[in-house]
Amino acid sequence: MIQRLWMISVIFILVGCQTPPEPIHDEEIEPVQSLSVDDITVGLSMDTLIEERWQKDRDMFSEAVQELGADIIVKAANGNDALQIAQAERMISDGVDVLVLVPHNAEAAATIVGRAQAAGIPVISYDRLVKNANVDLYISFDNEEVGRLQAEAMLKAVPSGQYVYIGGASTDNNAHLMREGVYEVLKPHIDAGRIQVVYDEWTDAWKPSEAKANMLEALSANDHDIDAVIAANDATAGGVIEALKEAGIEQTIPIVGQDAELQGITRLIDDQQLMTVYKSIKALTQKAAEVAIKLAKDEPLETSHLINNGKKDVPTIFLTPVSVTKETIKETVIDDGFHSHESIYLE
Ligand code: GAL
């Protein structure tokens, strides 16, 4: 009995002590301080630095982020998914404020996005889209347009005949978009019987050596009767040219590429390549740095598109690729500072 009385009194005391909470006045709520830019660290997780353009992406993006006053950590995974995941996890546990991700494998990288989201770190899919993941923003070039530009340039030079398509890496969502753009333009000509695509293969990890092996296979499967080659980028176009040399093919078969690499530009001048596609890495990296810092500061973003990645409609910023031929090198890659006149014309 005494015990129960004692209990009741204790309850009363506890309840009685609980004075009703004071109403909180607005001026007492600490506004969530958005990060000041010099407190921000941007993490850049890259697939590879093998291709020339990725070295420029790394350098120009790092510069743009630092010019805006933030810090940056960069890791490249040499095409190794497990390494990319481990590197990104390290950046997440080190507390980067935003993660900028160039996935090696569009599907496998979803793991990274999940980990970052769990840590409250926003993720930007840079140049390549991460599939089936809760990405905050996707920024790239219109990659279908890359394919359209390549096919249009080739059709002008070779309106009918046997075509070879040397695709990019099937793990890279861009390679699928570029291929769609190529076929969108070629289809009416294929349906009309003017064009036959006699060989079409992905290139493992975008490797020039793989592109060379595929081109040798295409040549032998078609008794060397090939009129045109659309290669997904300049590096794979280089592999195609090696294959033609090895097969002893003297006459120049029209080839188009992408990325406006120095080797690609030089081949335009030597009439060994018909065209390449230029994507202003300067414009991409400046825009990406700007939006990365806005995302870290939780500020609103202006986007141009919504792209579904299998999980959601991802807010997207698209930049426009341009075609480059021997005649337009100056007003494209030189005027934009991508290559110097000296480096191209070796003065
Ligand atoms: C693609 C990119 C191309 C090309 C390729 C090889 O995703 O859009 O510009 O460089 O990767 O790394």
Short mmCIF file of C-alpha atoms and ligand atoms in Angstrom, two decimals:
data_model
loop_
_atom_site.label_atom_id
_atom_site.label_comp_id
_atom_site.label_asym_id
_atom_site.label_seq_id
_atom_site.Cartn_x
_atom_site.Cartn_y
_atom_site.Cartn_z
CA MET A 1 0.00 0.00 0.00
CA ILE A 2 2.73 2.36 1.22
CA GLN A 3 4.67 1.35 -1.81
CA ARG A 4 1.72 2.26 -4.14
CA LEU A 5 1.25 5.63 -2.34
CA TRP A 6 4.94 6.28 -2.73
CA MET A 7 4.73 5.45 -6.46
CA ILE A 8 1.77 7.80 -7.00
CA SER A 9 3.59 10.65 -5.28
CA VAL A 10 6.69 10.06 -7.40
CA ILE A 11 4.59 10.19 -10.61
CA PHE A 12 2.98 13.42 -9.44
CA ILE A 13 6.34 14.96 -8.74
CA LEU A 14 7.65 14.08 -12.19
CA VAL A 15 4.55 15.27 -14.01
CA GLY A 16 4.25 18.31 -11.78
CA CYS A 17 7.86 19.30 -12.58
CA GLN A 18 7.16 19.30 -16.26
CA THR A 19 6.29 22.82 -16.85
CA PRO A 20 4.54 23.25 -20.12
CA PRO A 21 7.17 24.10 -22.79
CA GLU A 22 7.63 27.77 -23.43
CA PRO A 23 6.42 28.73 -26.90
CA ILE A 24 9.55 29.15 -29.11
CA HIS A 25 9.72 32.56 -30.71
CA ASP A 26 10.98 32.79 -34.31
CA GLU A 27 13.97 34.81 -33.32
CA GLU A 28 15.11 31.91 -31.14
CA ILE A 29 15.16 29.35 -34.02
CA GLU A 30 18.70 29.09 -35.28
CA PRO A 31 18.36 29.39 -39.09
CA VAL A 32 20.11 26.45 -40.76
CA GLN A 33 23.34 28.12 -41.75
CA SER A 34 24.03 27.14 -45.37
CA LEU A 35 27.63 26.25 -45.70
CA SER A 36 29.96 29.05 -46.64
CA VAL A 37 31.86 28.14 -49.79
CA ASP A 38 35.24 27.92 -48.07
CA ASP A 39 33.84 25.22 -45.79
CA ILE A 40 32.82 23.13 -48.77
CA THR A 41 34.76 20.11 -50.02
CA VAL A 42 33.75 18.63 -53.35
CA GLY A 43 34.54 14.97 -54.03
CA LEU A 44 35.22 13.99 -57.68
CA SER A 45 35.11 10.24 -58.31
CA MET A 46 36.32 9.39 -61.82
CA ASP A 47 36.24 6.16 -63.83
CA THR A 48 39.55 6.68 -65.59
CA LEU A 49 42.19 9.21 -66.67
CA ILE A 50 43.26 7.19 -69.74
CA GLU A 51 41.52 9.31 -72.34
CA GLU A 52 42.92 12.80 -72.89
CA ARG A 53 39.59 14.44 -72.18
CA TRP A 54 39.31 13.05 -68.61
CA GLN A 55 42.64 14.61 -67.68
CA LYS A 56 41.20 17.92 -68.90
CA ASP A 57 37.96 17.30 -66.97
CA ARG A 58 39.97 16.68 -63.80
CA ASP A 59 42.18 19.76 -64.22
CA MET A 60 39.51 22.18 -65.39
CA PHE A 61 36.92 21.03 -62.83
CA SER A 62 39.45 21.24 -59.97
CA GLU A 63 40.40 24.73 -61.08
CA ALA A 64 36.78 25.85 -61.38
CA VAL A 65 35.90 24.53 -57.90
CA GLN A 66 38.93 26.21 -56.32
CA GLU A 67 38.24 29.46 -58.15
CA LEU A 68 34.81 29.45 -56.52
CA GLY A 69 36.56 29.09 -53.15
CA ALA A 70 35.87 25.46 -52.30
CA ASP A 71 38.21 22.49 -51.78
CA ILE A 72 38.31 19.38 -53.91
CA ILE A 73 39.34 15.71 -53.55
CA VAL A 74 39.84 13.73 -56.78
CA LYS A 75 40.05 9.95 -57.16
CA ALA A 76 40.27 7.90 -60.37
CA ALA A 77 39.53 4.18 -60.41
CA ASN A 78 41.20 2.98 -63.65
CA GLY A 79 38.04 1.30 -64.82
CA ASN A 80 37.73 -0.81 -61.66
CA ASP A 81 34.22 -0.80 -60.16
CA ALA A 82 35.23 -2.14 -56.74
CA LEU A 83 37.99 0.46 -56.48
CA GLN A 84 35.61 3.26 -57.51
CA ILE A 85 33.13 2.18 -54.82
CA ALA A 86 35.89 1.99 -52.18
CA GLN A 87 37.30 5.39 -53.18
CA ALA A 88 33.85 7.00 -53.06
CA GLU A 89 33.08 5.40 -49.69
CA ARG A 90 36.26 6.92 -48.36
CA MET A 91 35.26 10.39 -49.64
CA ILE A 92 31.81 9.90 -48.04
CA SER A 93 33.30 8.91 -44.68
CA ASP A 94 35.74 11.83 -44.97
CA GLY A 95 32.65 14.03 -45.14
CA VAL A 96 32.69 15.64 -48.58
CA ASP A 97 29.75 18.02 -48.97
CA VAL A 98 28.82 16.92 -52.49
CA LEU A 99 29.96 13.98 -54.62
CA VAL A 100 30.54 14.40 -58.36
CA LEU A 101 30.55 10.99 -59.98
CA VAL A 102 31.79 9.78 -63.38
CA PRO A 103 30.68 6.14 -63.19
CA HIS A 104 32.68 3.38 -64.83
CA ASN A 105 29.60 1.15 -64.75
CA ALA A 106 26.22 2.90 -64.92
CA GLU A 107 24.55 0.16 -62.82
CA ALA A 108 27.29 -0.70 -60.33
CA ALA A 109 27.71 2.96 -59.38
CA ALA A 110 24.20 3.00 -57.92
CA THR A 111 25.80 1.56 -54.77
CA ILE A 112 27.84 4.72 -54.40
CA VAL A 113 24.78 6.93 -54.76
CA GLY A 114 22.98 4.90 -52.09
CA ARG A 115 25.88 5.30 -49.65
CA ALA A 116 26.13 9.03 -50.27
CA GLN A 117 22.39 9.53 -49.87
CA ALA A 118 22.49 7.61 -46.56
CA ALA A 119 25.13 10.08 -45.40
CA GLY A 120 23.05 13.04 -46.59
CA ILE A 121 25.56 13.89 -49.36
CA PRO A 122 24.06 15.03 -52.68
CA VAL A 123 25.34 13.32 -55.84
CA ILE A 124 25.90 14.73 -59.32
CA SER A 125 26.11 12.28 -62.24
CA TYR A 126 28.86 13.90 -64.33
CA ASP A 127 28.92 13.33 -68.11
CA ARG A 128 27.66 9.74 -67.64
CA LEU A 129 24.31 8.87 -66.06
CA VAL A 130 24.14 6.52 -63.06
CA LYS A 131 21.21 4.19 -63.64
CA ASN A 132 18.56 3.14 -61.11
CA ALA A 133 19.80 5.46 -58.41
CA ASN A 134 18.52 8.49 -56.53
CA VAL A 135 20.85 10.95 -58.27
CA ASP A 136 20.31 14.63 -57.43
CA LEU A 137 21.48 16.06 -60.74
CA TYR A 138 22.80 14.86 -64.13
CA ILE A 139 25.03 17.18 -66.19
CA SER A 140 26.35 16.19 -69.58
CA PHE A 141 26.24 16.85 -73.29
CA ASP A 142 23.32 15.70 -75.42
CA ASN A 143 24.90 12.34 -76.24
CA GLU A 144 22.26 11.33 -78.79
CA GLU A 145 23.19 14.53 -80.62
CA VAL A 146 26.82 13.32 -80.64
CA GLY A 147 25.67 10.24 -82.56
CA ARG A 148 23.45 12.27 -84.89
CA LEU A 149 26.31 14.63 -85.77
CA GLN A 150 28.61 11.67 -86.51
CA ALA A 151 26.08 9.90 -88.77
CA GLU A 152 25.10 13.11 -90.60
CA ALA A 153 28.77 13.87 -91.36
CA MET A 154 29.34 10.32 -92.61
CA LEU A 155 26.21 10.27 -94.79
CA LYS A 156 27.40 13.42 -96.55
CA ALA A 157 30.67 11.69 -97.45
CA VAL A 158 29.27 8.16 -98.00
CA PRO A 159 25.56 8.33 -98.94
CA SER A 160 25.44 4.60 -99.71
CA GLY A 161 27.49 1.51 -98.92
CA GLN A 162 28.68 -0.84 -96.17
CA TYR A 163 29.06 0.78 -92.74
CA VAL A 164 30.82 -0.41 -89.59
CA TYR A 165 29.81 0.87 -86.15
CA ILE A 166 32.49 0.67 -83.45
CA GLY A 167 30.52 1.43 -80.30
CA GLY A 168 31.68 2.55 -76.87
CA ALA A 169 31.65 0.54 -73.64
CA SER A 170 28.29 -1.17 -73.02
CA THR A 171 28.69 -0.37 -69.28
CA ASP A 172 28.58 3.34 -70.16
CA ASN A 173 25.10 4.81 -70.61
CA ASN A 174 26.57 7.41 -72.99
CA ALA A 175 27.59 4.70 -75.44
CA HIS A 176 23.96 3.59 -75.69
CA LEU A 177 22.72 7.16 -76.23
CA MET A 178 25.35 7.86 -78.92
CA ARG A 179 24.45 4.63 -80.72
CA GLU A 180 20.74 5.60 -80.62
CA GLY A 181 21.60 8.97 -82.20
CA VAL A 182 23.60 7.26 -84.98
CA TYR A 183 20.80 4.85 -85.85
CA GLU A 184 18.15 7.58 -85.67
CA VAL A 185 19.91 9.26 -88.62
CA LEU A 186 20.94 6.10 -90.50
CA LYS A 187 17.59 4.25 -90.23
CA PRO A 188 15.79 5.85 -93.21
CA HIS A 189 18.84 5.09 -95.36
CA ILE A 190 19.05 1.53 -94.04
CA ASP A 191 15.32 1.04 -94.68
CA ALA A 192 15.81 2.39 -98.21
CA GLY A 193 18.61 -0.13 -98.75
CA ARG A 194 21.24 2.51 -99.44
CA ILE A 195 23.19 1.73 -96.24
CA GLN A 196 24.00 -1.65 -94.69
CA VAL A 197 25.56 -1.75 -91.23
CA VAL A 198 27.58 -4.92 -91.71
CA TYR A 199 29.28 -4.86 -88.31
CA ASP A 200 28.26 -3.28 -85.00
CA GLU A 201 30.04 -4.06 -81.72
CA TRP A 202 30.60 -2.47 -78.27
CA THR A 203 34.20 -1.74 -77.29
CA ASP A 204 35.10 -3.14 -73.87
CA ALA A 205 36.12 -0.24 -71.60
CA TRP A 206 36.51 2.00 -74.69
CA LYS A 207 39.94 0.35 -75.24
CA PRO A 208 41.63 1.20 -78.60
CA SER A 209 43.08 -2.34 -78.63
CA GLU A 210 39.55 -3.77 -78.43
CA ALA A 211 38.38 -1.42 -81.20
CA LYS A 212 41.30 -2.62 -83.33
CA ALA A 213 40.40 -6.28 -82.75
CA ASN A 214 36.75 -5.57 -83.62
CA MET A 215 37.71 -3.73 -86.79
CA LEU A 216 39.98 -6.60 -87.90
CA GLU A 217 37.02 -8.94 -87.33
CA ALA A 218 34.75 -6.62 -89.37
CA LEU A 219 37.28 -6.53 -92.23
CA SER A 220 37.71 -10.28 -92.41
CA ALA A 221 33.96 -10.94 -92.05
CA ASN A 222 33.31 -8.61 -95.02
CA ASP A 223 36.28 -9.36 -97.27
CA HIS A 224 37.60 -5.86 -96.59
CA ASP A 225 34.54 -4.47 -98.37
CA ILE A 226 33.89 -1.57 -95.97
CA ASP A 227 32.94 1.97 -97.11
CA ALA A 228 32.62 3.85 -93.80
CA VAL A 229 33.44 3.53 -90.08
CA ILE A 230 31.66 5.39 -87.29
CA ALA A 231 33.81 5.05 -84.16
CA ALA A 232 32.31 6.16 -80.83
CA ASN A 233 35.36 8.30 -79.95
CA ASP A 234 38.79 9.33 -81.26
CA ALA A 235 40.60 6.73 -79.14
CA THR A 236 38.62 3.89 -80.72
CA ALA A 237 39.01 5.55 -84.14
CA GLY A 238 42.76 5.26 -83.52
CA GLY A 239 42.32 1.51 -83.01
CA VAL A 240 40.36 1.29 -86.28
CA ILE A 241 43.16 3.03 -88.19
CA GLU A 242 45.73 0.63 -86.76
CA ALA A 243 43.57 -2.27 -87.94
CA LEU A 244 43.36 -0.83 -91.46
CA LYS A 245 47.13 -0.47 -91.54
CA GLU A 246 47.62 -4.03 -90.25
CA ALA A 247 45.20 -5.32 -92.86
CA GLY A 248 47.27 -3.50 -95.51
CA ILE A 249 44.38 -1.37 -96.66
CA GLU A 250 45.91 1.55 -98.54
CA GLN A 251 42.84 3.52 -99.60
CA THR A 252 41.43 5.84 -96.97
CA ILE A 253 38.12 4.64 -95.57
CA PRO A 254 36.14 7.60 -94.11
CA ILE A 255 36.16 7.47 -90.29
CA VAL A 256 34.44 9.73 -87.76
CA GLY A 257 35.15 9.99 -84.02
CA GLN A 258 34.45 12.10 -80.93
CA ASP A 259 36.22 14.06 -78.19
CA ALA A 260 38.42 16.29 -80.41
CA GLU A 261 41.52 14.68 -78.96
CA LEU A 262 44.80 16.03 -80.29
CA GLN A 263 45.35 12.77 -82.20
CA GLY A 264 41.87 13.13 -83.71
CA ILE A 265 42.45 16.75 -84.73
CA THR A 266 45.80 15.85 -86.28
CA ARG A 267 44.10 13.09 -88.30
CA LEU A 268 41.58 15.62 -89.61
CA ILE A 269 44.45 17.74 -90.93
CA ASP A 270 46.10 14.64 -92.48
CA ASP A 271 42.78 13.57 -94.07
CA GLN A 272 42.89 10.31 -92.10
CA GLN A 273 39.70 11.17 -90.20
CA LEU A 274 36.66 12.98 -91.57
CA MET A 275 35.24 14.55 -88.44
CA THR A 276 35.20 14.52 -84.66
CA VAL A 277 32.74 15.87 -82.11
CA TYR A 278 33.86 18.63 -79.75
CA LYS A 279 32.32 18.91 -76.28
CA SER A 280 33.50 22.03 -74.44
CA ILE A 281 35.02 20.60 -71.29
CA LYS A 282 35.54 24.19 -70.13
CA ALA A 283 31.81 24.89 -70.27
CA LEU A 284 30.95 21.54 -68.66
CA THR A 285 33.40 21.89 -65.77
CA GLN A 286 32.46 25.51 -65.02
CA LYS A 287 28.77 24.66 -64.93
CA ALA A 288 29.39 21.50 -62.91
CA ALA A 289 31.49 23.39 -60.33
CA GLU A 290 28.78 26.03 -60.01
CA VAL A 291 25.97 23.50 -59.45
CA ALA A 292 28.09 21.32 -57.16
CA ILE A 293 28.55 24.21 -54.77
CA LYS A 294 24.90 25.18 -55.02
CA LEU A 295 23.89 21.60 -54.16
CA ALA A 296 26.31 21.58 -51.20
CA LYS A 297 24.72 24.81 -50.00
CA ASP A 298 21.25 23.37 -50.61
CA GLU A 299 20.45 26.24 -53.00
CA PRO A 300 17.89 25.84 -55.82
CA LEU A 301 19.17 24.76 -59.25
CA GLU A 302 18.09 25.67 -62.77
CA THR A 303 17.96 22.60 -65.02
CA SER A 304 16.96 22.17 -68.68
CA HIS A 305 15.66 18.60 -68.82
CA LEU A 306 14.34 15.65 -66.81
CA ILE A 307 15.97 12.32 -67.75
CA ASN A 308 14.58 9.07 -66.39
CA ASN A 309 17.36 6.77 -65.12
CA GLY A 310 15.10 3.85 -64.31
CA LYS A 311 14.51 5.04 -60.74
CA LYS A 312 13.45 8.69 -61.13
CA ASP A 313 13.26 11.66 -63.47
CA VAL A 314 16.65 13.20 -62.81
CA PRO A 315 16.95 17.01 -63.07
CA THR A 316 19.38 17.44 -65.93
CA ILE A 317 21.57 20.09 -67.54
CA PHE A 318 22.49 19.39 -71.16
CA LEU A 319 25.23 21.17 -73.09
CA THR A 320 25.50 21.08 -76.88
CA PRO A 321 28.20 19.15 -78.76
CA VAL A 322 29.55 20.52 -82.04
CA SER A 323 30.95 18.88 -85.14
CA VAL A 324 34.61 19.60 -86.04
CA THR A 325 36.12 19.15 -89.49
CA LYS A 326 39.46 20.17 -90.95
CA GLU A 327 37.90 23.53 -91.90
CA THR A 328 36.43 24.35 -88.47
CA ILE A 329 39.32 23.55 -86.08
CA LYS A 330 40.03 27.24 -85.32
CA GLU A 331 36.54 28.38 -84.38
CA THR A 332 35.93 25.31 -82.24
CA VAL A 333 38.80 23.74 -80.27
CA ILE A 334 41.37 26.56 -80.66
CA ASP A 335 39.06 29.53 -79.89
CA ASP A 336 37.68 27.65 -76.88
CA GLY A 337 41.22 27.06 -75.59
CA PHE A 338 40.90 23.25 -75.71
CA HIS A 339 44.01 22.94 -77.89
CA SER A 340 46.56 25.60 -78.76
CA HIS A 341 47.39 26.45 -82.35
CA GLU A 342 51.01 25.46 -81.63
CA SER A 343 50.08 22.01 -80.25
CA ILE A 344 48.04 21.25 -83.40
CA TYR A 345 50.28 22.72 -86.08
CA LEU A 346 53.50 21.91 -84.14
CA GLU A 347 54.98 25.39 -84.59
C1 GAL B 1 32.19 8.67 -72.61
C2 GAL B 1 32.42 10.12 -72.93
C3 GAL B 1 33.23 10.25 -74.17
C4 GAL B 1 34.43 9.31 -74.22
C5 GAL B 1 34.28 8.04 -73.47
C6 GAL B 1 35.57 7.33 -73.15
O1 GAL B 1 31.35 8.52 -71.53
O2 GAL B 1 31.20 10.80 -73.07
O3 GAL B 1 33.60 11.60 -74.32
O4 GAL B 1 35.54 9.94 -73.85
O5 GAL B 1 33.47 8.12 -72.32
O6 GAL B 1 36.06 7.56 -71.93
#
